[in-house]
Structure formats: structure tokens, C-alpha cells
Amino acid sequence: MFKLYMKPLNLLVITLACDLKQTFAESAAKTIVKTYIREKNQTIKSSYRLYYHVAAPVGWINYPNGFSYHKGEYHLFYQFYPYDSHEGPLHWGHMVSPNLVDWVHLPTTLVPDNSQYFSDCTVYYNPLLMDTESESTIEEPVLEENQNLESNDDTMAFHKYGNLVLAVAPNGSIDLRDPKVRKHGDHRYDVLERQTEDTVDETGYFSHSLLYRYSNIIMNWEFLSVHAESTSDLGYKWKYTDLFELNGKHVLLLYPLGMDPQGDRYKNVHQAGYIIGSYNNETFEFLPDLHYQELDFGHDFYAAQTTAKDGKRYLIAWFEGRDEDVDGWSGALTTFRELELVGYRLVMKPVEAMINLREKTVWDGDIAKNLSIQFNKTGELLVSANFNKRVVLEIKGSNGGEQVSLRWNPRVRKVVVDREGDIRQMEWLPLGSKVWRIFLDTSSLELFCGEGEVVFSTRVYSAGSWQVTNLSPQVLNVVAYTLWRSVPE
């Protein structure tokens, strides 16, 4: 699966000096976007608009980026196109939060001119963005990408720095994308992806995760190694590689394109997962211990980003949309999760601040077979059961629309999320707790099993208020809450 090696190489860097302030053209472009968003927001339909999931104020959103902590606030950037509910020239949105739950919109950070802005990261020790730029368009995509800087004057008014940091990969490939900067000791490292150009057949492409080191982000870059290289068993292209340490091991997050389904696994169009291994900071080698594992087993989870604060590692991912595009917007981001490594399992659980969203208790006690719990647009359920028996929950809207069945089969020990016959399922081996924690928003469902060993993130488009019915051949114990709105409408 991997070829792992080290190959030092000095990199030519082009340095251009410029002022940190926005230019008049940049300021004018952002004003146009701000005015459009303010006016368009008044026409957005709220049928499926989420209450506590980050979304763009209008238009189409996809990948989260630049997730970081700076001066007492979490910063989250995201790619979006404000002028339609489908993909277009990518802009950069920006939100801030004190706790990963309560979010406020800031002005649009980047507006494209002749280039599109793709994936980026925040440089930890300085309020800079490092992003991938390309002159490709939706109609004419080309593999010509490079890394650039966006500076800010500490008012979060970001400005194109005019500095081409990395233009080509060591082998001359111009497909170089998805920077992720991390700090170790006195050095800072950047992990990027490169796709080879060996063939025009995308199934024959190979993807590499590259490691650079720099002492100054504007100059003095050094290519260190290809620390991970995929062959066809992990797709034809990797995206958004992230490398970090948890509990004495290293975790390599990656998002392969083009993996074929294998039983219950890899059933989504694109995959999101990780490899556990060891990393040698002297030889720059990543040595995998286990094969690739999926992060989330639901229908609509992709392109996660992580950041660290006070020794904890947090994650957010794209929550792809479907039916809301007719309402003037599309897509959202998942709830924020805390990552833990238990043995060789990466577990995800909701961040602690999620409990602050609990508005009122709507149920606390047993619920017999065929009885239902009613919510409005949001809900959280803590479900306890005898998992030696079958568990079946039916979740649907009071006025119709899509519905989901959550099931547990003790014979095969699998959790099943069945959305209108489109099934995702996975074996669940609890570490301790056997409680299901279910989050419902206007058009989404997230199921955390036990300590977060198995998680499903799925968009669901039901009409009216939520109705959760126990169809199990047993009595369940349920504590259920309605939840506050924590993101702007």
C-alpha cells in the first residue's frame, strides 16, 4: 500500500514584498459580496435550515478549512459560492466561536479574481492563511495548483499577500494542493498532496503525501520526504491529508477518491478515513501499523479538518446537502467532535459544550414498544437498551418526507442506519458505555454509539416536527431534549 522513504531537496521560493492591508479592489469586491448576502438572506427558505450546524449564510458550501484557535476564539473558514446553491467560483467564508458550539459570521475572507481558492490551513504562530490557488474553472478544470499566502492586519481583513510559496512538486507535478501546517519543536512542517501525471486514465494515477519544513514561511522551504504513497487499493487521488499525534501514536487522516465498495465499507462516493502508525521526526518516515479505517459510517461525511487546543484534538467535516438547493442554499458542516485514540481505534464524541444547547427535557424514562416522542426541529436523545436484544427506532417527520430506521442486530453485532432503503451499517464493539447518543437537526441525524467507536452522519429531509418511535421488541430508556439555535439563521 505504501512506499515510505526520505529524499531531501531544496526548493526555489519566490518572495514578493507587499503591504498587509487590503487593496481597494479587494475591499470593493468584499463589499459587493456582503451586500448580496444581506439581501439574498432575506429570501432564503427555512424549511431545512439547520439550527446548530454551521452553514454559509446563502449559497453553496463544501469543505471546511483553516480550522484553528487564535486569541481566545476558534476560527473556521469554509469554501462557498454565494451566488447559487450549486458549485461556482470558490469564495472563503469565516466564522468564530468561543466554544465550538456558538458561532458568529465574519465578513467573507477571500473573493476570487482570476483564480479559485481551494483548500487551506491557518499558520499557527501568525495570523496567516496558506491556500491552494488554481486558474481552473468549473467548465475547464486543469491540474495547475500552487500554494499562496493570505495575510491579515489582525482585524481579520485578509489580503492576498502576493507571494507564491510553492509552485511545483519535486517531480515537476503542478497538481500540488491541500496544505496542512503543524509545529514540532523549533520547526514547522507542511503536509501536502501530489498526484502523478503518469497516465490520462485517472484510475492509474498515484497520490503522494509530501512533507516540507520551513524556518520562514515566505522563504527557506525544504522538501523532506514522500512519507506516504498510495497505490490503487487506496483510490486514485488523496485529498486533505493531516498528520498528528494522539496517545503516543500518529494518525494520518486522508480522503481517497475512487475506492470500490467492500461489503459494508467504502459505500460513499468519496471516503474519509485514517491510518494509525508511527512517525520518526529524524528520518521523516511514517510507518503504518494497520490498514486504512473509516472515520464515519454515515451517508454524508467528507473532507474533515482538525485542530488542537489544550491537548485535545477536535474535528469538523463537510455535511453534504441534497434537497435544500431549491431553497437558495446547499450543504452544511457536521457537529464538532473530540478525537481520542483507544488502542488502534480513533473514536469521536461530541464536544463537551454541546450540552449547553439543551433547552428543555421532553422525555426522561421508559418508552414501550410502538410509543413515540415528539420534537420540534431539533432534538438530542440518550437511548439505553438491552443490547442482547434487537433495537429498532423509526425516525420521521410528522408531515412526511424522508425517514430513517436505526437498528441493532445482536446476532451480527451491527448498527444499521437505513435511510429510505439506502443502508449504512457497521459492527459495533463497545469500549464501555452502551448508550446511543442521537442528534437531530432540521435536516440531519448524527448517531454516536457508546464512546464514539461507531458514528453515523446522515442528512435526512423530513417535513414537520420529528417523531421518534420505539419499534423494538423491548422497553427502551430514553432521555430527550430540545436544543437551542447556536448558528445564525
XYZ file of C-alpha atoms in Angstrom:
489
model
C 0.000 0.000 0.000
C 2.768 2.458 0.922
C 6.268 3.238 -0.224
C 7.989 5.183 2.528
C 11.246 6.983 2.075
C 13.184 10.181 2.618
C 14.578 12.377 -0.138
C 15.954 15.840 0.786
C 15.645 18.594 -1.805
C 15.965 22.354 -1.645
C 13.059 24.318 -3.077
C 13.231 27.572 -5.006
C 10.979 30.180 -3.390
C 9.793 33.382 -4.995
C 9.412 36.225 -2.478
C 7.418 39.342 -3.185
C 7.094 42.104 -0.607
C 3.778 43.804 -0.078
C 1.715 45.671 2.468
C -0.509 43.776 4.905
C -3.509 45.999 4.183
C -6.294 45.112 1.789
C -6.178 46.767 -1.592
C -9.067 48.962 -2.732
C -10.085 46.286 -5.273
C -10.176 43.559 -2.604
C -12.228 45.746 -0.269
C -14.661 46.667 -3.045
C -15.124 43.021 -4.072
C -15.894 42.011 -0.489
C -18.387 44.856 -0.131
C -20.277 43.593 -3.190
C -20.448 40.096 -1.684
C -21.542 41.484 1.703
C -24.376 43.476 0.127
C -25.544 40.499 -1.927
C -25.520 38.168 1.090
C -27.513 40.632 3.194
C -30.200 40.997 0.520
C -30.294 37.354 -0.562
C -30.503 36.104 3.021
C -33.963 37.653 3.296
C -35.246 35.285 0.595
C -33.771 32.027 1.899
C -36.411 29.432 2.738
C -36.002 27.883 6.177
C -37.716 24.521 5.569
C -34.494 22.570 6.121
C -32.289 25.327 7.550
C -30.171 23.909 10.383
C -30.203 25.274 13.938
C -26.833 24.214 15.372
C -24.771 23.205 12.346
C -22.502 25.694 10.596
C -23.685 26.676 7.113
C -22.976 29.517 4.714
C -25.424 32.439 5.058
C -26.500 31.897 1.432
C -25.484 29.721 -1.491
C -23.395 26.565 -1.671
C -20.862 25.373 0.911
C -18.446 22.493 0.807
C -15.121 21.979 2.602
C -14.125 23.399 5.997
C -10.628 24.882 6.101
C -8.284 26.908 8.285
C -9.727 25.417 11.483
C -7.651 26.918 14.313
C -7.571 28.665 17.678
C -6.314 32.250 17.901
C -6.587 34.851 20.683
C -9.358 33.159 22.645
C -11.524 32.115 19.700
C -11.881 29.181 17.365
C -11.701 30.244 13.726
C -13.331 28.282 10.949
C -13.022 29.104 7.261
C -15.021 27.348 4.588
C -15.290 27.230 0.810
C -18.578 28.549 -0.575
C -20.226 30.133 -3.591
C -22.781 32.786 -2.590
C -24.454 33.357 -5.969
C -26.060 29.949 -6.457
C -26.920 26.834 -4.452
C -24.594 24.821 -6.698
C -20.828 24.912 -7.058
C -19.250 28.028 -8.573
C -16.043 30.088 -8.250
C -14.969 29.454 -4.691
C -15.062 32.207 -2.060
C -13.954 31.915 1.563
C -16.395 32.299 4.441
C -15.272 32.845 8.019
C -16.885 32.170 11.414
C -15.684 32.407 15.015
C -16.730 30.709 18.250
C -15.603 30.685 21.881
C -16.611 27.039 22.425
C -17.168 25.194 19.093
C -20.947 25.450 19.520
C -21.974 29.131 19.415
C -20.903 30.642 16.077
C -20.882 34.139 14.551
C -20.336 35.042 10.885
C -17.474 37.373 9.963
C -17.140 39.108 6.567
C -16.154 36.995 3.566
C -12.408 36.456 3.754
C -11.435 35.811 0.132
C -13.172 36.694 -3.129
C -11.753 35.123 -6.312
C -10.422 37.233 -9.172
C -8.648 35.247 -11.877
C -8.098 32.254 -9.622
C -10.159 29.958 -7.471
C -9.318 29.437 -3.821
C -9.207 25.822 -2.731
C -8.119 24.098 0.483
C -6.042 25.960 3.034
C -4.798 25.961 6.594
C -4.029 28.540 9.247
C -0.393 29.089 10.192
C -0.447 28.705 13.959
C 2.172 31.185 15.078
C 0.960 34.027 12.879
C -2.494 35.071 11.609
C -1.823 33.903 8.049
C -3.701 31.613 5.700
C -1.856 29.319 3.329
C -4.137 28.290 0.469
C -4.206 26.375 -2.783
C -4.967 28.523 -5.826
C -5.798 27.483 -9.368
C -6.780 29.218 -12.574
C -9.127 26.339 -13.390
C -12.855 26.898 -13.769
C -15.886 24.648 -13.349
C -16.092 24.380 -17.145
C -12.347 23.925 -17.684
C -10.721 22.154 -14.740
C -6.950 21.840 -15.012
C -4.320 20.305 -12.785
C -2.400 23.506 -12.161
C -2.353 24.394 -8.497
C 0.073 26.196 -6.194
C 0.362 27.416 -2.623
C -0.029 31.074 -1.682
C -0.354 33.234 1.422
C -3.136 35.472 2.668
C -2.133 37.912 5.412
C -4.287 39.909 7.778
C -3.853 43.116 9.732
C -5.167 41.485 12.948
C -8.695 42.727 12.223
C -9.300 39.522 10.217
C -9.466 41.520 6.977
C -7.398 39.091 4.942
C -5.370 40.262 1.976
C -3.691 38.377 -0.872
C -0.040 38.524 0.101
C 1.198 38.318 -3.464
C 3.633 35.590 -2.594
C 3.895 32.324 -4.486
C 5.203 29.969 -1.799
C 5.180 26.617 -3.585
C 4.594 26.293 -7.313
C 5.532 22.726 -8.221
C 6.203 19.402 -6.530
C 9.750 17.965 -6.559
C 8.995 15.787 -9.589
C 7.659 18.781 -11.502
C 3.983 17.925 -10.969
C 1.739 21.010 -10.986
C -1.012 19.237 -9.034
C 0.086 20.305 -5.552
C -2.645 21.017 -3.036
C -4.192 20.854 0.436
C -1.557 22.328 2.790
C -1.651 21.429 6.470
C 0.937 23.084 8.722
C 1.978 21.620 12.070
C 4.632 22.505 14.637
C 7.186 20.169 16.201
C 9.953 21.544 18.379
C 11.571 24.553 16.739
C 10.381 23.610 13.258
C 7.146 23.899 11.345
C 6.102 21.345 8.783
C 3.638 21.324 5.929
C 1.897 18.216 4.593
C 0.589 18.469 1.014
C -0.772 16.128 -1.642
C 0.673 15.491 -5.071
C -0.906 13.468 -7.875
C 1.340 11.971 -10.534
C 0.706 12.540 -14.223
C 1.730 9.088 -15.409
C -1.455 8.486 -17.381
C -4.595 10.236 -18.537
C -6.645 7.406 -17.060
C -7.490 8.615 -13.563
C -7.610 5.049 -12.216
C -3.904 4.774 -12.993
C -2.908 7.871 -11.046
C -0.907 7.632 -7.861
C -1.177 10.006 -4.936
C 1.583 11.049 -2.558
C 1.644 12.816 0.774
C 4.605 15.213 0.808
C 6.411 16.717 3.789
C 8.121 20.112 3.777
C 9.918 22.011 6.542
C 10.415 25.747 6.775
C 12.032 28.215 9.153
C 10.308 31.160 7.482
C 7.001 30.630 5.736
C 7.853 33.125 2.993
C 11.192 31.533 2.246
C 13.615 28.803 3.334
C 11.369 25.886 2.402
C 12.907 22.418 2.244
C 11.347 19.291 0.783
C 11.930 16.409 3.195
C 10.123 13.296 2.059
C 7.257 11.488 0.438
C 6.118 9.991 3.710
C 3.155 8.114 2.258
C 2.389 6.922 -1.261
C -0.777 5.219 -2.429
C -1.262 2.528 -4.977
C -4.645 1.630 -6.445
C -6.018 -0.040 -3.285
C -6.459 3.426 -1.766
C -8.004 5.208 -4.715
C -6.519 7.310 -7.481
C -6.222 10.602 -5.568
C -5.856 11.674 -1.938
C -7.172 14.915 -0.501
C -6.708 16.876 2.747
C -4.021 14.746 4.386
C -3.483 15.587 8.048
C -0.842 14.128 10.389
C -0.974 14.485 14.173
C -0.132 12.659 17.379
C -2.623 11.136 19.820
C -1.898 8.964 22.843
C 1.663 8.188 21.786
C 0.793 7.182 18.201
C 0.479 9.129 14.957
C -2.700 9.443 12.943
C -2.691 10.070 9.190
C -6.093 11.352 8.046
C -6.793 11.128 4.321
C -9.709 11.239 1.916
C -9.236 8.977 -1.121
C -11.179 9.262 -4.351
C -12.108 6.189 -6.351
C -12.255 3.374 -3.784
C -14.550 0.484 -4.631
C -17.118 -0.708 -2.046
C -16.080 -3.727 0.019
C -19.009 -5.243 1.907
C -20.199 -2.667 4.459
C -17.216 -0.389 3.829
C -16.478 2.395 1.356
C -20.085 2.789 0.210
C -19.992 6.570 -0.262
C -18.804 8.260 -3.455
C -15.673 9.543 -1.670
C -14.153 8.158 1.509
C -12.988 9.681 4.791
C -10.622 7.737 6.991
C -7.314 7.298 8.764
C -4.246 5.122 9.260
C -2.617 4.594 12.653
C 1.159 4.341 12.708
C 4.450 5.713 13.983
C 6.302 8.766 12.759
C 10.043 9.319 13.047
C 10.858 13.022 13.274
C 14.506 12.326 12.461
C 14.068 10.289 9.298
C 10.628 11.754 8.359
C 9.141 8.309 7.880
C 5.548 7.330 8.615
C 5.216 3.597 9.297
C 1.612 2.322 9.218
C 0.542 -0.251 11.795
C -2.909 -1.055 10.380
C -4.739 -0.703 7.074
C -6.975 2.266 6.292
C -10.079 2.635 8.505
C -13.160 4.809 8.006
C -13.867 7.762 10.292
C -17.644 7.939 9.943
C -20.044 5.340 8.540
C -22.953 7.610 7.596
C -24.071 8.813 4.182
C -22.775 12.389 4.077
C -19.423 12.850 5.842
C -16.319 14.056 3.978
C -13.238 16.342 3.999
C -12.699 16.689 7.743
C -10.303 19.200 9.291
C -8.757 19.090 12.762
C -7.117 21.438 15.225
C -5.663 21.090 18.716
C -6.309 23.092 21.898
C -5.094 22.289 25.436
C -4.002 18.803 24.450
C -7.322 17.905 22.812
C -7.853 17.261 19.113
C -11.088 18.500 17.514
C -12.620 17.629 14.136
C -15.203 19.117 11.764
C -16.326 17.780 8.351
C -18.476 18.626 5.348
C -22.118 17.561 5.724
C -23.089 17.402 2.046
C -26.557 18.588 1.048
C -29.170 17.375 -1.439
C -32.742 18.616 -1.237
C -32.261 22.147 0.130
C -30.753 23.614 -3.072
C -34.192 24.803 -4.234
C -34.349 26.962 -1.080
C -31.342 29.102 -2.029
C -28.635 27.282 -0.084
C -26.936 23.886 -0.003
C -24.713 21.990 2.389
C -23.517 22.402 5.953
C -20.854 21.147 8.340
C -21.195 18.407 10.943
C -21.203 18.963 14.671
C -17.734 19.365 16.135
C -16.205 16.225 17.606
C -13.363 15.475 20.010
C -10.998 12.730 18.854
C -9.438 10.095 21.099
C -7.211 7.158 20.218
C -8.086 3.992 22.124
C -5.742 1.196 21.134
C -5.871 1.355 17.347
C -9.353 2.844 17.176
C -9.955 6.520 16.567
C -13.162 7.398 18.403
C -15.256 10.561 18.019
C -17.568 12.086 20.575
C -19.496 15.383 20.604
C -17.586 18.303 22.134
C -18.475 18.960 25.768
C -20.154 22.303 25.021
C -22.982 20.519 23.168
C -24.728 20.034 26.499
C -25.131 23.843 26.676
C -27.621 23.611 23.811
C -30.132 21.625 25.830
C -33.256 23.762 26.045
C -35.789 21.581 27.846
C -36.324 17.937 28.675
C -39.140 16.392 26.635
C -38.755 12.816 27.883
C -36.999 11.084 30.766
C -37.923 7.464 31.385
C -39.003 4.246 29.752
C -40.689 4.092 26.380
C -42.654 0.985 25.477
C -42.967 -0.590 22.058
C -44.877 1.485 19.480
C -44.797 4.640 21.627
C -43.355 7.876 20.171
C -41.524 11.012 21.318
C -42.313 14.296 19.550
C -39.776 17.101 18.938
C -39.938 20.333 17.022
C -36.985 20.973 14.678
C -34.163 19.829 16.965
C -33.515 17.094 19.473
C -30.956 15.073 21.378
C -31.700 11.565 22.651
C -29.762 9.336 25.022
C -31.013 5.792 24.400
C -30.258 2.898 26.777
C -31.247 -0.655 25.887
C -30.574 -4.317 26.471
C -28.223 -4.858 23.546
C -28.595 -8.600 23.841
C -31.927 -7.967 22.120
C -32.886 -6.194 18.926
C -33.255 -2.416 18.908
C -35.340 -0.586 16.294
C -36.039 3.154 16.221
C -38.119 4.791 13.499
C -37.362 8.498 12.954
C -39.539 10.561 10.635
C -41.288 13.885 10.214
C -44.817 14.432 11.430
C -45.772 15.690 7.954
C -43.949 13.084 5.903
C -40.768 13.323 3.843
C -37.751 11.076 4.310
C -37.480 8.743 7.252
C -34.683 6.737 8.857
C -34.598 3.454 10.723
C -31.872 2.879 13.334
C -31.392 -0.792 14.138
C -29.211 -3.086 16.211
C -28.876 -6.781 15.428
C -27.252 -8.628 18.377
C -26.656 -11.739 16.273
C -24.205 -9.983 13.928
C -23.497 -7.065 16.325
C -24.120 -4.424 13.684
C -25.622 -0.951 13.909
C -27.734 -0.085 10.861
C -28.758 3.356 9.577
C -31.398 2.793 6.913
C -32.388 5.947 5.003
C -35.207 5.024 2.678
C -33.522 1.726 1.798
C -30.042 3.262 1.394
C -28.238 1.355 4.138
C -25.033 2.064 6.051
C -24.048 -0.448 8.715
C -21.022 -1.366 10.807
C -20.029 -3.769 13.539
C -20.036 -2.165 16.991
C -17.766 -3.411 19.773
C -18.429 -1.116 22.757
C -15.469 0.094 24.800
C -17.594 0.875 27.848
C -20.828 2.829 27.589
C -23.625 1.208 25.583
C -25.716 4.360 25.223
C -26.708 5.702 21.815
C -26.498 9.495 21.593
C -28.595 10.817 18.713
C -28.617 14.419 17.462
C -31.462 15.597 15.242
C -31.469 18.937 13.450
C -33.901 20.226 10.852
C -32.390 18.076 8.095
C -29.736 15.930 9.743
C -29.085 12.968 12.006
C -25.868 12.076 13.838
C -25.597 8.852 15.834
C -22.745 8.300 18.316
C -22.553 4.736 19.639
C -21.080 4.244 23.104
C -17.825 6.167 23.472
C -17.893 7.126 19.799
C -16.472 3.873 18.430
C -19.005 3.960 15.598
C -20.501 7.222 14.294
C -23.020 7.845 11.502
C -23.599 11.306 9.964
C -26.566 11.454 7.588
C -28.688 14.201 6.052
C -32.435 13.454 6.341
C -35.178 15.597 4.782
C -38.370 15.138 6.747
C -41.323 17.506 6.958
C -42.761 18.944 10.147
C -41.569 18.082 13.644
C -39.510 14.987 14.459
C -41.219 11.842 15.658
C -39.131 9.034 17.172
C -40.931 5.707 17.660
C -39.720 2.643 19.546
C -40.329 -0.405 17.335
C -38.023 -2.628 19.387
C -39.242 -5.869 20.983
C -38.252 -4.332 24.338
C -38.746 -1.278 26.506
C -36.085 1.403 25.995
C -34.930 4.040 28.445
C -34.690 7.467 26.824
C -33.673 10.934 27.964
C -34.541 13.508 25.309
C -34.035 17.271 24.959
C -34.882 20.002 22.510
C -31.865 22.128 21.512
C -31.285 25.879 21.110
C -30.236 27.579 17.895
C -26.496 28.313 18.040
C -25.674 29.462 14.488
C -27.123 32.459 12.635
C -30.209 31.720 10.561
